[in-house]
Coordinates of C-alpha atoms and ligand atoms in Angstrom, one line a residue:
X1457 CA 0.0 0.0 0.0
X1458 CA 1.4 3.4 -1.0
X1459 CA 2.0 6.2 1.4
X1460 CA -1.0 8.0 -0.1
X1461 CA -3.5 5.3 0.4
X1462 CA -6.1 7.7 1.8
X1463 CA -8.4 6.4 4.5
X1464 CA -11.1 8.8 3.2
X1465 CA -14.6 7.5 2.8
X1466 CA -14.6 9.6 -0.4
X1467 CA -11.5 7.9 -2.0
X1468 CA -11.6 6.7 -5.6
X1469 CA -8.1 5.3 -5.2
X1470 CA -6.1 8.4 -6.0
X1471 CA -2.4 8.4 -5.7
X1472 CA 0.1 5.4 -5.8
X1473 CA 0.6 6.1 -9.5
X1474 CA 3.5 4.4 -11.3
X1475 CA 7.0 5.8 -11.4
X1476 CA 8.7 4.4 -14.5
X1477 CA 12.1 4.7 -16.0
X1478 CA 12.4 6.4 -19.3
X1479 CA 14.0 4.2 -21.9
X1480 CA 15.5 6.9 -24.1
X1481 CA 16.8 9.4 -21.5
X1482 CA 19.1 8.0 -19.0
X1483 CA 18.3 8.9 -15.4
X1484 CA 14.8 10.2 -16.2
X1485 CA 11.8 8.8 -14.4
X1486 CA 8.2 9.5 -15.3
X1487 CA 5.6 9.9 -12.6
X1488 CA 2.4 8.9 -14.4
X1489 CA -0.2 11.1 -12.7
X1490 CA -2.6 10.5 -15.6
X1491 CA -3.4 7.2 -14.0
X1492 CA -5.3 8.9 -11.2
X1493 CA -9.1 8.1 -11.0
X1494 CA -10.2 11.0 -13.2
X1495 CA -7.0 11.1 -15.3
X1496 CA -5.0 13.9 -13.6
X1497 CA -3.1 14.8 -10.5
X1498 CA -6.0 17.0 -9.3
X1499 CA -7.6 14.0 -7.6
X1500 CA -4.9 14.0 -4.9
X1501 CA -6.1 17.3 -3.6
X1502 CA -9.7 17.2 -4.6
X1503 CA -10.5 14.2 -2.4
X1504 CA -9.3 16.2 0.6
X1505 CA -11.1 19.4 -0.4
X1506 CA -14.4 17.8 -1.2
X1507 CA -14.4 15.6 1.9
X1508 CA -13.9 18.8 4.1
X1509 CA -16.6 20.6 2.1
X1510 CA -19.0 17.8 2.7
X1511 CA -18.2 17.6 6.4
X1512 CA -18.7 21.3 6.7
X1513 CA -22.3 20.9 5.6
X1514 CA -21.8 22.6 2.2
X1515 CA -24.4 22.3 -0.5
X1516 CA -22.1 22.7 -3.5
X1517 CA -18.5 22.9 -4.5
X1518 CA -17.5 25.5 -7.1
X1519 CA -14.4 25.8 -9.3
X1520 CA -12.9 27.6 -12.3
X1521 CA -11.2 25.2 -14.6
X1522 CA -9.3 24.6 -17.8
X1523 CA -10.9 21.1 -17.6
X1524 CA -9.1 18.8 -15.2
X1525 CA -10.1 20.5 -11.9
X1526 CA -13.7 20.4 -13.2
X1527 CA -13.6 16.7 -14.0
X1528 CA -12.1 15.9 -10.6
X1529 CA -14.4 18.2 -8.6
X1530 CA -17.4 16.7 -10.4
X1531 CA -16.5 13.1 -9.6
X1532 CA -15.8 13.6 -5.9
X1533 CA -18.9 15.9 -5.5
X1534 CA -21.1 13.2 -7.1
X1535 CA -19.6 10.7 -4.7
X1536 CA -20.1 13.0 -1.7
X1537 CA -23.7 13.9 -2.7
X1538 CA -22.8 17.5 -3.3
X1539 CA -23.6 19.7 -6.3
X1540 CA -20.7 20.8 -8.4
X1541 CA -20.7 24.1 -10.3
X1542 CA -17.8 24.5 -12.7
X1543 CA -17.0 27.6 -14.8
X1544 CA -14.7 27.1 -17.8
X1545 CA -13.5 29.6 -20.4
X1546 CA -15.8 29.2 -23.4
X1547 CA -14.4 27.2 -26.3
X1548 CA -11.0 26.8 -24.7
X1549 CA -11.2 23.5 -22.9
X1550 CA -10.8 19.9 -24.1
X1551 CA -14.0 18.0 -24.9
X1552 CA -13.3 14.9 -22.9
X1553 CA -12.8 16.9 -19.8
X1554 CA -16.1 18.7 -20.2
X1555 CA -17.7 15.2 -20.9
X1556 CA -16.3 13.9 -17.6
X1557 CA -17.7 16.8 -15.6
X1558 CA -21.1 16.5 -17.4
X1559 CA -21.2 12.7 -17.0
X1560 CA -20.8 13.2 -13.2
X1561 CA -23.8 15.6 -13.2
X1562 CA -21.9 18.8 -12.7
X1563 CA -23.4 22.1 -13.8
X1564 CA -20.9 23.2 -16.4
X1565 CA -21.1 26.9 -17.4
X1566 CA -18.9 28.1 -20.2
X1567 CA -17.9 31.7 -19.4
X1568 CA -17.5 34.1 -22.3
X1569 CA -14.1 35.1 -20.9
X1570 CA -10.8 33.7 -19.8
X1571 CA -9.8 31.2 -17.0
X1572 CA -8.9 34.3 -14.9
X1573 CA -12.4 35.7 -15.3
X1574 CA -13.8 32.3 -14.3
X1575 CA -11.6 32.1 -11.2
X1576 CA -12.6 35.7 -10.1
X1577 CA -16.3 34.7 -10.4
X1578 CA -15.7 31.5 -8.5
X1579 CA -14.0 33.3 -5.7
X1580 CA -17.1 35.4 -5.3
X1581 CA -19.5 32.5 -5.6
X1582 CA -17.4 30.5 -3.1
X1583 CA -17.8 33.2 -0.5
X1584 CA -21.6 32.7 -0.5
X1585 CA -23.3 30.5 2.0
X1586 CA -23.3 26.8 1.2
X1587 CA -20.7 27.0 -1.5
X1588 CA -17.0 25.9 -1.2
X1589 CA -14.3 27.0 -3.6
X1590 CA -12.2 23.9 -4.5
X1591 CA -9.6 25.6 -6.7
X1592 CA -6.0 25.3 -5.5
X1593 CA -6.4 28.5 -3.5
X1594 CA -8.2 26.2 -1.1
X1595 CA -5.4 24.9 1.2
X1596 CA -7.0 21.4 1.4
X1597 CA -6.1 21.0 -2.3
X1598 CA -2.5 21.8 -1.6
X1599 CA -2.4 19.5 1.4
X1600 CA -3.6 16.6 -0.7
X1601 CA -1.3 17.3 -3.6
X1602 CA 1.8 17.3 -1.4
X1603 CA 1.4 13.5 -1.3
X1604 CA 3.1 13.1 -4.7
X1605 CA 6.4 14.3 -3.2
X1606 CA 6.2 11.6 -0.4
X1607 CA 5.4 9.0 -3.0
X1608 CA 8.3 9.9 -5.2
X1609 CA 10.7 9.5 -2.3
X1610 CA 9.2 6.2 -1.3
X1611 CA 9.2 4.8 -4.9
X1612 CA 12.8 6.0 -5.7
X1613 CA 14.1 5.0 -2.3
X1614 CA 16.3 8.1 -2.6
X1615 CA 16.0 11.8 -2.9
X1616 CA 15.9 12.8 -6.6
X1617 CA 18.5 15.3 -7.8
X1618 CA 15.8 17.1 -9.8
X1619 CA 12.0 17.1 -10.1
X1620 CA 10.2 18.7 -13.0
X1621 CA 6.6 19.7 -13.5
X1622 CA 4.4 22.1 -15.4
X1623 CA 3.6 25.6 -14.0
X1624 CA 0.1 26.8 -14.8
X1625 CA -1.6 28.5 -11.8
X1626 CA 1.3 27.3 -9.6
X1627 CA -0.8 25.4 -7.1
X1628 CA 1.1 22.2 -7.9
X1629 CA 4.5 23.9 -7.8
X1630 CA 3.6 25.1 -4.3
X1631 CA 2.3 21.7 -3.2
X1632 CA 5.3 19.8 -4.5
X1633 CA 7.8 22.2 -2.9
X1634 CA 5.9 22.0 0.4
X1635 CA 5.8 18.2 0.2
X1636 CA 9.6 17.9 -0.1
X1637 CA 10.2 20.6 2.5
X1638 CA 7.9 18.6 4.9
X1639 CA 9.9 15.5 4.2
X1640 CA 13.1 17.4 5.1
X1641 CA 14.7 17.2 1.6
X1642 CA 15.4 19.8 -1.1
X1643 CA 15.7 18.3 -4.6
X1644 CA 16.2 20.9 -7.4
X1645 CA 12.7 21.8 -8.7
X1646 CA 12.4 22.9 -12.4
X1647 CA 9.1 24.0 -13.7
X1648 CA 7.9 24.8 -17.2
X1649 CA 5.5 27.5 -18.2
X1650 CA 4.2 28.4 -21.6
X1651 CA 5.7 31.7 -23.0
X1652 CA 2.3 32.3 -24.5
X1653 CA 0.4 31.8 -21.3
X1654 CA -2.9 33.2 -22.4
X1655 CA -3.2 31.4 -25.7
X1656 CA -1.0 28.3 -25.5
X1657 CA -2.0 25.1 -27.4
X1658 CA -1.6 23.3 -24.0
X1659 CA -5.1 24.3 -22.9
X1660 CA -4.7 23.0 -19.3
X1661 CA -2.2 25.7 -18.6
X1662 CA -3.9 28.5 -20.6
X1663 CA -3.8 30.8 -17.6
X1664 CA -2.8 34.5 -17.9
X1665 CA -2.4 35.3 -14.3
X1666 CA -1.2 32.5 -12.1
X1667 CA -3.1 32.5 -8.7
X1668 CA 0.1 31.3 -7.0
X1669 CA 2.4 33.7 -8.8
X1670 CA 3.6 35.4 -5.6
X1671 CA 4.4 32.2 -3.8
X1672 CA 6.2 30.8 -6.8
X1673 CA 8.2 34.0 -7.0
X1674 CA 9.2 33.6 -3.4
X1675 CA 10.3 30.0 -4.0
X1676 CA 12.4 31.2 -7.0
X1677 CA 13.9 34.0 -4.8
X1678 CA 14.7 31.4 -2.2
X1679 CA 16.5 29.3 -4.7
X1680 CA 14.0 26.4 -4.4
X1681 CA 12.4 26.6 -7.8
X1682 CA 13.6 27.4 -11.3
X1683 CA 11.1 28.6 -13.9
X1684 CA 11.7 27.8 -17.6
X1685 CA 9.7 29.6 -20.2
X1686 CA 8.8 27.4 -23.2
X1687 CA 7.8 28.1 -26.7
X1688 CA 4.9 26.4 -28.3
X1689 CA 7.3 24.4 -30.5
X1690 CA 9.3 23.1 -27.5
X1691 CA 6.1 22.0 -25.7
X1692 CA 4.8 20.2 -28.7
X1693 CA 8.1 18.5 -29.5
X1694 CA 8.4 17.2 -26.0
X1695 CA 4.8 16.0 -25.9
X1696 CA 5.3 14.1 -29.2
X1697 CA 8.6 12.6 -28.0
X1698 CA 7.0 11.3 -24.8
X1699 CA 4.4 9.4 -26.7
X1700 CA 6.6 8.3 -29.6
X1701 CA 9.8 7.4 -27.7
X1702 CA 8.4 6.4 -24.3
X1703 CA 4.9 5.3 -24.9
X1704 CA 3.9 7.9 -22.4
X1705 CA 0.9 9.5 -23.9
X1706 CA 0.2 12.5 -21.7
X1707 CA -1.8 15.7 -22.4
X1708 CA 0.1 18.6 -23.9
X1709 CA 0.5 20.6 -20.7
X1710 CA 2.0 17.6 -19.0
X1711 CA 5.0 17.8 -21.3
X1712 CA 6.0 21.2 -19.9
X1713 CA 8.0 19.7 -17.0
X1714 CA 10.1 17.4 -19.2
X1715 CA 10.6 20.2 -21.7
X1716 CA 11.9 22.5 -19.0
X1717 CA 14.2 19.7 -17.6
X1718 CA 15.7 19.1 -21.1
X1719 CA 16.4 22.8 -21.5
X1720 CA 17.7 23.6 -18.1
X1721 CA 19.5 20.5 -16.9
X1722 CA 22.6 19.7 -18.9
X1723 CA 22.4 16.0 -18.5
X1724 CA 20.5 13.5 -16.4
X1725 CA 23.1 10.8 -16.9
X1726 CA 24.1 9.3 -13.6
X1727 CA 21.4 11.5 -11.9
X1728 CA 18.0 10.7 -10.5
X1729 CA 15.5 12.9 -12.3
X1730 CA 11.7 12.8 -12.0
X1731 CA 9.2 14.4 -14.3
X1732 CA 5.6 14.6 -13.2
X1733 CA 3.3 13.9 -16.1
X1734 CA 0.2 15.6 -14.8
X1735 CA -2.6 14.4 -17.0
X1736 CA -3.5 11.5 -19.4
X1737 CA -3.3 11.9 -23.2
X1738 CA -6.9 10.8 -23.6
X1739 CA -7.9 14.0 -21.9
X1740 CA -7.1 15.9 -25.1
X1741 CA -7.4 13.7 -28.1
X1742 CA -7.9 16.7 -30.4
X1743 CA -4.2 17.5 -29.9
X1744 CA -3.3 14.5 -32.0
X1745 CA -3.3 15.0 -35.7
X1746 CA -5.7 12.7 -37.5
X1747 CA -4.9 11.9 -41.1
X1748 CA -7.8 12.5 -43.4
X1749 CA -9.0 9.5 -45.4
X1750 CA -6.8 6.6 -44.4
X1751 CA -9.0 3.7 -45.4
X1752 CA -7.6 0.8 -47.4
X1753 CA -9.2 -2.1 -49.2
X1754 CA -9.6 -5.3 -47.1
X1755 CA -6.8 -7.1 -48.9
X1756 CA -3.3 -7.9 -47.7
X1757 CA -1.8 -6.3 -50.8
X1758 CA -3.5 -3.0 -50.0
X1759 CA -2.3 -3.2 -46.3
X1760 CA 1.3 -4.0 -47.4
X1761 CA 1.2 -1.1 -49.9
X1762 CA -0.1 1.3 -47.3
X1763 CA 2.7 0.5 -44.7
X1764 CA 5.5 0.3 -47.3
Ligands
F0G2032 N1 -1.1 19.9 -15.9 C1 -2.4 19.7 -16.0 C2 -2.8 18.5 -16.8 C3 -3.3 20.6 -15.5 O1 -4.6 20.4 -15.7 C4 -2.9 21.7 -14.8 C5 -3.8 22.7 -14.3 C6 -1.5 21.9 -14.7 C7 -0.6 21.0 -15.2 C8 -1.0 23.1 -13.9 O2 -1.1 23.0 -12.6 O3 -2.3 25.1 -12.1 O4 -1.3 23.8 -10.3 O5 0.2 25.0 -11.9 N2 -5.1 22.7 -14.5 C9 -6.1 23.5 -13.9 C10 -7.5 23.0 -14.2 C11 -5.9 24.9 -14.1 O6 -8.4 23.8 -14.2 O7 -7.6 21.8 -14.4 P1 -1.1 24.3 -11.6

């Protein structure tokens, strides 16, 4: 049983995700957070936040989301018997994530605005009676997400030299840094953000104003975290490489940590490096190019010709 096996009555089995060695980059380990119950790391913190919300007698949980927070909040709210209200930037989130939230019965409102607009509205709604905000500005989310740091230490049986992850709103950067600090260790932490924050192809981290910007800046000033800014091409190339060279099909945003690591860390040879792949590739299938007509006749000759 992993260190994160949560005794919560609300658990869906979050945490204890695989840590696998990369085959093509020596020293690199991939933490497959897409294998959480709703397909992203959000579940680690959401189970804690929704459990507390339910125990406080709330009627509904609310969140702003680029998709994954919504899917996670909806699932745990359904299980807890709470309503879930999620606000997403209109036309800017991946279809499978909205489907997850809707399937779980959440009220999904597409806001004619950005993620930042949605978060501002959710902060206001969350201050109303009966509503609890479950974005990562809720400390229960951070408390739950710290578990990934403990798990990495347990699975590696050592302190990694460097840990890499994406930087969207910065909640997870804060949680990971806090987790290692609590464990009394200080691996180098390298985080990747999109240069084109407000419009990036990696829709999960399409966030103009990170809610945790100040805290991340403090971690940078203290020498705990290094932020690497990534072009769209760098993000896309790393995402493709992970699927094609490692079989690790993650969603676009999840490649930001590995991309940052590759740019900032000269070599992982002889080192212990861990990249946290935050969400599953099936979350955003539209990111994959589909060839147009690719139909062949049902004969072996036609198949051989097609693959020649
Ligand atoms: N990776 C994925 C797959 C995400 O969904 C997110 C954030 C991040 C990385 C960045 O994490 O915000 O803590 O720095 N997704 C949020 C959402 C915004 O609404 O699902 P962060």
